[in-house]
Coordinates of C-alpha atoms and ligand atoms in Angstrom, one line a residue:
M1 CA -16.6 53.6 72.6
S2 CA -15.9 51.7 69.4
L3 CA -18.7 49.4 68.0
E4 CA -16.4 46.5 68.7
D5 CA -16.0 47.5 72.4
L6 CA -19.7 48.1 72.7
K7 CA -20.4 44.7 71.2
N8 CA -18.2 43.0 73.8
K9 CA -19.8 45.0 76.6
I10 CA -23.4 44.2 75.4
K11 CA -22.5 40.5 75.3
K12 CA -22.4 40.5 79.1
D13 CA -25.9 42.1 79.5
P14 CA -28.1 39.5 81.4
W15 CA -31.1 40.7 79.3
R16 CA -29.4 39.4 76.1
L17 CA -31.5 36.6 74.7
N18 CA -30.2 33.0 74.2
F19 CA -32.1 31.7 71.2
H20 CA -33.6 34.7 69.5
V21 CA -32.4 36.9 66.6
M22 CA -31.2 40.3 68.0
P23 CA -28.8 43.1 67.0
E24 CA -25.2 42.7 68.2
T25 CA -25.4 46.5 68.9
G26 CA -27.9 49.2 68.2
W27 CA -31.4 48.8 66.9
L28 CA -33.5 46.1 65.1
N29 CA -37.0 46.2 63.7
D30 CA -38.7 44.2 61.0
P31 CA -37.7 40.8 59.7
N32 CA -36.9 40.9 56.0
G33 CA -36.1 38.6 53.1
A34 CA -36.6 35.3 54.9
I35 CA -35.7 32.3 52.7
Q36 CA -34.3 28.8 52.6
F37 CA -31.7 28.4 49.8
D38 CA -29.4 25.4 49.3
G39 CA -30.5 24.1 52.6
V40 CA -29.5 27.3 54.5
Y41 CA -32.1 29.5 56.2
H42 CA -31.4 33.2 55.8
I43 CA -33.0 35.9 57.9
Y44 CA -32.4 39.6 57.3
Y45 CA -33.7 42.4 59.5
Q46 CA -34.0 46.1 59.7
Y47 CA -30.8 47.1 61.6
V48 CA -29.0 50.3 62.8
P49 CA -25.8 49.1 64.4
D50 CA -24.7 52.4 65.9
N51 CA -28.0 53.7 67.4
P52 CA -30.3 51.8 69.8
L53 CA -33.1 54.3 68.9
G54 CA -33.0 53.6 65.1
G55 CA -32.1 55.7 62.1
A56 CA -31.2 54.9 58.5
T57 CA -31.6 51.1 58.4
S58 CA -29.4 48.4 56.9
W59 CA -30.3 44.8 56.4
G60 CA -28.6 42.8 59.1
H61 CA -28.2 39.1 58.3
M62 CA -28.1 35.8 60.1
T63 CA -28.1 32.2 58.8
S64 CA -29.0 28.8 60.2
K65 CA -29.0 25.2 59.2
D66 CA -31.5 24.1 61.8
M67 CA -33.6 27.1 62.5
V68 CA -32.5 27.0 66.2
H69 CA -28.8 28.0 66.1
F70 CA -28.1 31.2 64.2
K71 CA -24.8 32.5 62.9
Q72 CA -24.2 36.2 62.7
E73 CA -23.3 37.3 59.1
P74 CA -21.9 40.6 57.9
I75 CA -24.4 43.4 57.0
F76 CA -26.0 42.5 53.7
M77 CA -26.9 46.0 52.5
S78 CA -26.3 49.4 53.9
P79 CA -28.0 52.7 52.9
D80 CA -25.2 53.7 50.6
Q81 CA -26.9 54.3 47.3
A82 CA -28.6 57.5 46.0
F83 CA -31.9 55.6 45.9
D84 CA -31.8 54.4 49.6
V85 CA -29.6 56.9 51.5
D86 CA -32.2 57.2 54.3
G87 CA -32.8 53.5 54.8
V88 CA -32.7 50.1 53.1
Y89 CA -36.3 49.6 54.2
S90 CA -38.3 46.4 54.5
G91 CA -38.6 43.8 51.8
S92 CA -38.6 40.1 50.8
G93 CA -36.8 37.4 48.9
I94 CA -37.6 34.9 46.2
E95 CA -35.6 32.2 44.3
K96 CA -35.5 32.1 40.6
D97 CA -33.2 30.1 38.3
E98 CA -30.9 29.2 41.2
K99 CA -30.4 32.8 42.2
L100 CA -31.8 34.9 45.0
H101 CA -33.8 38.0 44.2
F102 CA -34.6 40.5 46.9
F103 CA -37.0 43.5 46.7
Y104 CA -36.9 46.3 49.2
T105 CA -37.9 49.9 49.6
G106 CA -35.1 52.5 49.1
N107 CA -36.1 55.4 51.4
V108 CA -34.9 58.9 50.6
K109 CA -36.0 61.9 52.6
Q110 CA -35.9 65.2 50.8
P111 CA -34.5 68.2 52.7
G112 CA -36.5 71.3 53.0
D113 CA -40.3 71.5 52.9
Y114 CA -40.8 68.2 54.7
D115 CA -44.3 67.0 55.4
Y116 CA -44.0 63.5 56.9
I117 CA -47.3 62.3 55.6
Y118 CA -47.7 63.5 52.1
S119 CA -44.4 64.5 50.7
G120 CA -40.7 64.8 51.2
R121 CA -39.9 61.2 50.7
E122 CA -39.1 58.9 47.9
Q123 CA -39.8 55.3 48.2
N124 CA -38.2 53.3 45.4
V125 CA -38.7 49.6 44.8
V126 CA -35.2 48.1 44.5
H127 CA -34.3 44.8 43.0
V128 CA -31.2 42.9 44.3
V129 CA -29.8 39.8 42.6
S130 CA -27.6 37.5 44.7
P131 CA -26.0 34.2 43.8
D132 CA -26.0 33.0 47.5
G133 CA -27.6 35.5 49.9
F134 CA -24.2 37.0 50.7
E135 CA -22.8 38.6 47.6
I136 CA -24.7 41.2 45.6
E137 CA -24.5 41.0 41.8
R138 CA -27.0 43.7 41.0
R139 CA -28.9 46.3 42.9
E140 CA -31.1 48.7 40.9
V141 CA -34.4 50.5 41.1
V142 CA -37.2 48.7 39.2
I143 CA -40.2 50.9 40.3
P144 CA -39.0 54.5 40.8
H145 CA -41.0 56.7 43.1
E146 CA -42.4 58.9 40.3
E147 CA -44.1 55.9 38.7
F148 CA -46.4 55.1 41.5
P149 CA -50.1 55.7 40.7
E150 CA -52.0 58.9 41.5
G151 CA -54.0 59.2 44.6
Y152 CA -51.4 58.1 47.1
S153 CA -49.3 59.8 49.7
D154 CA -45.5 59.2 49.7
H155 CA -46.0 56.2 51.9
I156 CA -45.8 53.1 49.6
R157 CA -43.4 50.4 50.7
D158 CA -42.4 46.9 51.8
P159 CA -42.6 44.8 48.7
K160 CA -43.5 41.1 49.2
L161 CA -43.3 38.6 46.4
L162 CA -45.5 35.7 45.5
E163 CA -45.2 33.4 42.5
K164 CA -48.2 31.6 41.0
D165 CA -48.5 29.8 37.8
G166 CA -45.4 31.4 36.3
M167 CA -46.4 34.9 37.2
Y168 CA -44.8 37.0 39.9
Y169 CA -47.0 39.3 42.1
M170 CA -45.6 42.1 44.2
V171 CA -47.7 43.5 47.0
L172 CA -46.9 46.9 48.5
G173 CA -48.4 48.6 51.6
A174 CA -49.8 52.1 51.0
R175 CA -51.4 55.1 52.4
T176 CA -53.9 57.0 50.1
E177 CA -54.1 60.8 50.0
D178 CA -57.3 60.4 52.0
N179 CA -55.4 58.5 54.8
L180 CA -56.7 55.0 54.1
G181 CA -54.7 51.8 54.0
S182 CA -54.4 50.1 50.6
I183 CA -52.4 47.3 49.0
L184 CA -50.9 47.9 45.5
V185 CA -50.2 45.0 43.2
Y186 CA -47.5 44.9 40.5
T187 CA -47.0 41.9 38.2
S188 CA -44.0 40.6 36.3
E189 CA -43.1 37.5 34.2
D190 CA -39.3 37.9 34.7
L191 CA -38.8 39.9 38.0
E192 CA -37.3 42.7 35.9
N193 CA -40.2 44.4 34.2
W194 CA -43.1 45.3 36.4
N195 CA -46.6 46.5 35.6
Y196 CA -49.1 48.2 37.9
H197 CA -52.2 46.0 38.3
G198 CA -54.4 48.0 40.6
T199 CA -55.2 47.3 44.3
L200 CA -55.5 44.0 46.0
I201 CA -57.9 45.4 48.5
D202 CA -58.7 48.9 49.8
G203 CA -59.1 49.9 53.5
K204 CA -62.0 51.6 55.1
E205 CA -61.8 54.4 57.6
E206 CA -61.8 52.3 60.8
E207 CA -59.1 50.1 59.3
G208 CA -56.1 52.4 59.9
Y209 CA -54.5 55.2 57.8
M210 CA -51.5 53.2 56.5
W211 CA -50.9 49.4 55.9
E212 CA -47.3 48.4 56.4
C213 CA -45.6 45.2 55.6
P214 CA -48.2 43.2 53.6
D215 CA -47.7 39.5 53.0
F216 CA -49.9 37.6 50.6
F217 CA -49.8 33.8 50.2
E218 CA -51.8 30.7 49.9
L219 CA -52.3 28.1 52.6
K220 CA -54.5 25.0 52.2
D221 CA -56.2 26.6 49.1
E222 CA -57.1 29.7 51.0
S223 CA -55.6 33.1 50.4
I224 CA -54.1 34.9 53.3
L225 CA -53.2 38.6 53.6
I226 CA -51.1 39.7 56.5
L227 CA -51.0 43.4 57.3
S228 CA -49.5 45.8 59.8
P229 CA -51.9 48.7 59.9
Q230 CA -51.1 51.9 61.6
G231 CA -53.9 53.8 63.3
I232 CA -56.4 51.2 64.2
L233 CA -58.2 52.4 67.3
P234 CA -58.3 50.1 70.4
E235 CA -61.4 48.1 71.0
R236 CA -61.8 46.9 74.6
Y237 CA -59.5 43.8 74.6
K238 CA -58.2 44.2 71.0
F239 CA -55.8 46.4 69.2
N240 CA -54.2 47.8 72.4
N241 CA -50.7 48.4 71.0
P242 CA -49.8 51.6 69.1
H243 CA -49.8 49.7 65.9
V244 CA -51.2 46.2 65.4
A245 CA -50.6 43.2 63.1
G246 CA -53.1 40.7 61.8
Y247 CA -54.5 38.9 58.8
L248 CA -57.5 38.4 56.6
I249 CA -58.5 35.1 55.0
G250 CA -60.2 35.2 51.7
E251 CA -60.8 34.1 48.2
A252 CA -58.4 35.4 45.6
D253 CA -59.6 36.4 42.2
W254 CA -56.5 35.8 40.2
A255 CA -57.9 37.3 37.0
Q256 CA -58.5 40.7 38.7
V257 CA -55.9 40.1 41.3
K258 CA -58.2 40.9 44.2
I259 CA -58.8 39.3 47.5
N260 CA -62.3 39.0 48.8
P261 CA -62.1 38.5 52.5
T262 CA -64.2 35.9 54.1
T263 CA -63.1 36.8 57.7
D264 CA -62.6 40.0 59.7
F265 CA -59.2 41.3 60.4
H266 CA -57.8 39.0 63.0
E267 CA -55.1 40.3 65.4
F268 CA -52.1 38.0 65.7
D269 CA -51.0 38.7 69.2
R270 CA -52.5 39.8 72.5
G271 CA -49.3 40.8 74.3
F272 CA -47.2 43.9 74.0
D273 CA -44.5 43.3 71.4
F274 CA -45.4 42.1 68.0
Y275 CA -45.4 43.9 64.7
A276 CA -44.4 43.6 61.0
P277 CA -44.7 39.8 60.7
H278 CA -43.0 38.3 57.6
T279 CA -43.4 34.8 56.3
F280 CA -41.8 32.3 53.9
E281 CA -42.3 28.7 52.8
D282 CA -39.4 26.4 53.6
D283 CA -38.4 23.2 51.8
Q284 CA -40.7 21.1 53.9
G285 CA -43.6 23.2 52.7
R286 CA -44.1 24.9 56.1
R287 CA -45.3 28.5 56.2
I288 CA -43.0 30.1 58.8
M289 CA -43.5 33.5 60.3
W290 CA -41.0 35.8 62.1
S291 CA -42.1 39.0 63.6
W292 CA -40.5 42.0 65.2
M293 CA -40.7 41.6 69.0
G294 CA -41.1 45.4 69.4
I295 CA -43.4 48.3 68.7
G296 CA -43.9 48.7 72.5
D297 CA -41.1 51.2 72.3
T298 CA -43.6 53.7 70.9
M299 CA -45.8 53.5 74.0
P300 CA -45.4 56.7 75.9
E301 CA -45.5 55.0 79.3
Y302 CA -42.7 52.6 78.5
T303 CA -38.9 53.0 78.4
N304 CA -36.9 50.0 77.3
P305 CA -34.0 49.7 79.7
T306 CA -31.7 48.1 77.2
I307 CA -31.5 51.4 75.3
A308 CA -29.1 52.6 78.0
R309 CA -27.1 49.5 77.4
G310 CA -26.6 50.2 73.7
W311 CA -29.1 47.9 72.0
Q312 CA -32.9 47.4 71.6
H313 CA -35.3 44.8 70.3
A314 CA -35.3 41.2 68.9
L315 CA -37.3 39.0 66.6
T316 CA -39.9 36.5 67.9
L317 CA -39.2 32.8 67.6
P318 CA -40.0 31.6 64.1
R319 CA -43.4 30.1 64.3
E320 CA -45.3 27.8 61.9
L321 CA -48.7 29.0 60.7
I322 CA -51.4 26.4 60.5
L323 CA -54.8 27.1 59.1
E324 CA -57.5 25.4 61.2
N325 CA -61.1 26.3 62.1
G326 CA -61.0 29.4 59.9
Q327 CA -58.1 31.0 61.7
L328 CA -54.3 30.9 61.8
Y329 CA -52.7 29.0 64.7
Q330 CA -49.1 29.8 65.6
R331 CA -46.9 27.0 66.7
P332 CA -43.3 27.2 67.8
L333 CA -41.2 25.1 65.3
E334 CA -40.7 21.4 66.3
E335 CA -36.9 22.1 66.0
Y336 CA -37.0 24.0 69.3
K337 CA -37.5 20.7 71.2
K338 CA -33.8 20.2 70.6
L339 CA -33.0 22.8 73.2
R340 CA -34.9 21.0 76.0
K341 CA -33.0 19.5 79.0
N342 CA -33.8 18.6 82.6
E343 CA -37.4 17.6 81.9
Q344 CA -39.6 17.6 85.0
T345 CA -43.3 16.8 85.0
K346 CA -45.5 17.4 88.1
S347 CA -49.2 17.4 88.6
F348 CA -50.7 20.9 89.2
G349 CA -51.1 20.3 92.9
E350 CA -47.4 19.5 93.3
A351 CA -46.0 22.1 91.0
E352 CA -43.3 23.4 93.3
G353 CA -39.7 24.0 93.1
F354 CA -39.5 25.1 89.4
A355 CA -37.2 28.0 88.6
G356 CA -35.4 29.4 85.6
E357 CA -34.5 32.3 83.4
V358 CA -34.4 30.5 80.1
Y359 CA -37.0 27.8 80.0
E360 CA -40.1 26.2 78.4
L361 CA -43.3 25.2 80.2
M362 CA -46.1 23.1 79.0
L363 CA -49.4 23.1 81.0
K364 CA -52.0 20.5 80.1
F365 CA -55.4 21.1 81.7
E366 CA -57.8 18.2 82.4
T367 CA -60.2 20.6 84.0
S368 CA -60.5 24.3 83.4
A369 CA -60.4 26.4 86.5
P370 CA -58.9 29.7 87.6
F371 CA -55.1 29.8 88.0
E372 CA -52.2 32.1 88.7
L373 CA -48.9 31.4 87.2
K374 CA -45.9 33.5 88.2
L375 CA -43.3 33.4 85.4
R376 CA -40.4 35.7 86.5
Q377 CA -40.1 38.3 89.2
D378 CA -43.5 40.2 89.0
T379 CA -44.9 38.9 85.7
E380 CA -48.0 36.8 86.1
L381 CA -50.5 35.0 83.9
I382 CA -53.8 34.9 85.6
Y383 CA -57.0 33.2 84.4
A384 CA -60.3 33.9 86.1
D385 CA -63.9 34.4 84.9
E386 CA -63.0 33.3 81.4
M387 CA -60.4 36.1 81.1
L388 CA -56.7 35.6 80.6
T389 CA -54.6 38.4 82.0
L390 CA -50.9 39.0 81.4
K391 CA -49.7 41.3 84.2
H392 CA -46.4 42.9 84.6
G393 CA -45.0 44.7 87.7
K394 CA -41.9 46.8 87.9
S395 CA -40.0 44.6 85.5
G396 CA -42.5 45.6 82.7
Y397 CA -40.9 49.1 82.8
G398 CA -44.3 50.8 82.4
R399 CA -46.3 48.1 80.7
R400 CA -49.1 46.9 83.0
K401 CA -51.6 44.3 81.6
R402 CA -53.3 42.8 78.7
Q403 CA -56.6 40.9 78.9
T404 CA -58.0 38.3 76.5
P405 CA -61.4 36.6 76.9
I406 CA -61.0 32.9 76.5
G407 CA -63.8 30.5 77.2
E408 CA -61.8 27.4 78.0
I409 CA -58.1 26.8 78.3
R410 CA -56.8 23.3 77.4
N411 CA -53.1 23.9 77.2
I412 CA -50.4 26.6 77.4
Q413 CA -46.9 26.4 76.1
I414 CA -44.5 29.2 77.2
F415 CA -41.0 30.1 76.1
V416 CA -39.1 32.4 78.4
D417 CA -35.7 33.6 77.2
T418 CA -34.2 36.0 79.9
S419 CA -36.1 39.1 78.7
S420 CA -38.8 37.7 76.4
M421 CA -41.9 35.6 76.9
E422 CA -44.0 33.9 74.2
I423 CA -47.2 32.3 75.5
F424 CA -49.1 30.0 73.2
V425 CA -52.6 29.1 74.4
N426 CA -54.7 26.2 73.1
D427 CA -52.2 25.0 70.5
G428 CA -51.5 28.5 69.3
E429 CA -55.0 29.7 68.9
Y430 CA -54.1 32.7 71.0
V431 CA -50.5 34.0 71.5
L432 CA -49.1 36.7 73.8
T433 CA -45.7 38.0 73.2
T434 CA -43.8 40.4 75.5
R435 CA -40.5 41.7 76.5
V436 CA -39.9 42.1 80.2
Y437 CA -36.8 43.0 82.2
P438 CA -36.6 41.1 85.5
E439 CA -33.5 41.3 87.7
P440 CA -31.1 38.4 87.4
G441 CA -31.8 35.7 90.0
E442 CA -35.6 36.5 90.1
D443 CA -36.3 33.1 88.7
T444 CA -39.1 31.4 90.7
I445 CA -41.9 29.8 88.8
A446 CA -45.1 29.3 90.8
L447 CA -48.5 27.9 89.9
Q448 CA -51.6 28.2 92.1
T449 CA -54.8 26.5 90.9
S450 CA -57.6 24.1 91.7
A451 CA -57.6 22.9 88.1
K452 CA -56.4 19.4 87.4
G453 CA -53.6 18.8 85.0
A454 CA -49.9 18.4 84.6
I455 CA -47.1 20.9 84.1
T456 CA -43.8 20.1 82.4
Y457 CA -40.7 22.2 82.8
W458 CA -37.6 22.2 80.6
A459 CA -34.5 24.3 80.9
L460 CA -33.6 25.5 77.4
D461 CA -30.0 25.4 76.4
Ligands
FRU501 C1 -42.5 48.8 59.8 C2 -41.7 49.8 59.0 C3 -41.8 49.5 57.5 C4 -40.5 50.1 56.9 C5 -39.5 49.8 58.0 C6 -38.5 50.8 58.2 O1 -42.0 48.7 61.1 O2 -42.1 51.1 59.2 O3 -42.9 50.0 56.9 O4 -40.1 49.5 55.7 O5 -40.3 49.7 59.2 O6 -37.5 50.4 59.1

């Protein structure tokens, strides 16, 4: 089947999402290069159009004027250069002198004696100059593989840029020869010439063997470092996915270019599908985060049923990050209120008759008490004994449950988009993100609780 035919067939899949970024065909993973330029939001993503199981990635591209409606754009970059033949890997964008500059990792696998961990790969930092986010003026290696410092494996990738007081800082995720995570820093005054500046922070043994997709920025005078570590072992209710994503808050020492964390590593999400988050600041000064709504595909007990239909994965909703009470809260962007229609509010005791496959719910609790909320088919959100449980049945395709201890629940906001659920608890203090594959028509929403409060339902258009 041609890609065009496959695209048309996939369009009819009832598990396609209505208001999320997803691949037209094939595979999607990390969000890349997010930026607002000349009033237009650009989001790029790791993309393999002809294989739903992945492969050598391109940068797919969508644009939006309002952050709610996205337009599909042609592929921005394919792995067609000697320095990126095996993947135009993850990276980021920054504006300078009215042009866009992107930095990404050009991945090259060497044939022959291939040891996945230590050797057999080149990871080049590539600089791309674009007048508009669509055309490419220049695409060249600025930090070749051979110039990386000693003491590291071949895993050094995912450049993210930050500008501060006229200096550009590039952070890269790395794996040392001793299998520890680390963040390398390069500095530049012009985005062309880069100097190695040492490490921003070095991982310890229990902190994973590789740190992917770092993101370093300031929010309310604090420095934040986002990481996607591989190899953190599960702790009872935390770190239950194969790889996790989270952040540290700290004080930056800009003379040494170090971050001294003042918090522990805080996991972003308590669901099944969240990895490789990527942020940017928009013209309103909001710190907005997108994330790959995936990673669950690497769980042995799970088979994603959309693979057989020729596509896999999506991005989360873009969420605003707010620093409050020493942690990051995630809030769906205000703009998404535009999609609301058919508003209905009922008290918890009368919450009957709601149904939908694409909807938003807002629960406001006046008293905290156990509850059971059925969302679609056999997915439930259950709260009892100060434990929030997200439970899937058959439509979880192998995923079962995730539990999060929460002392008191004041409110819950939920976005359901056919085969995705994003659950924001207590104004985004806790978030649970999951894909799920209910049968079409399985759309009953049911709440059982002795708690007092009100529930509002909106269909989302
Ligand atoms: C994270 C990641 C990145 C890499 C990209 C390749 O999911 O492994 O480290 O750049 O995906 O697609």
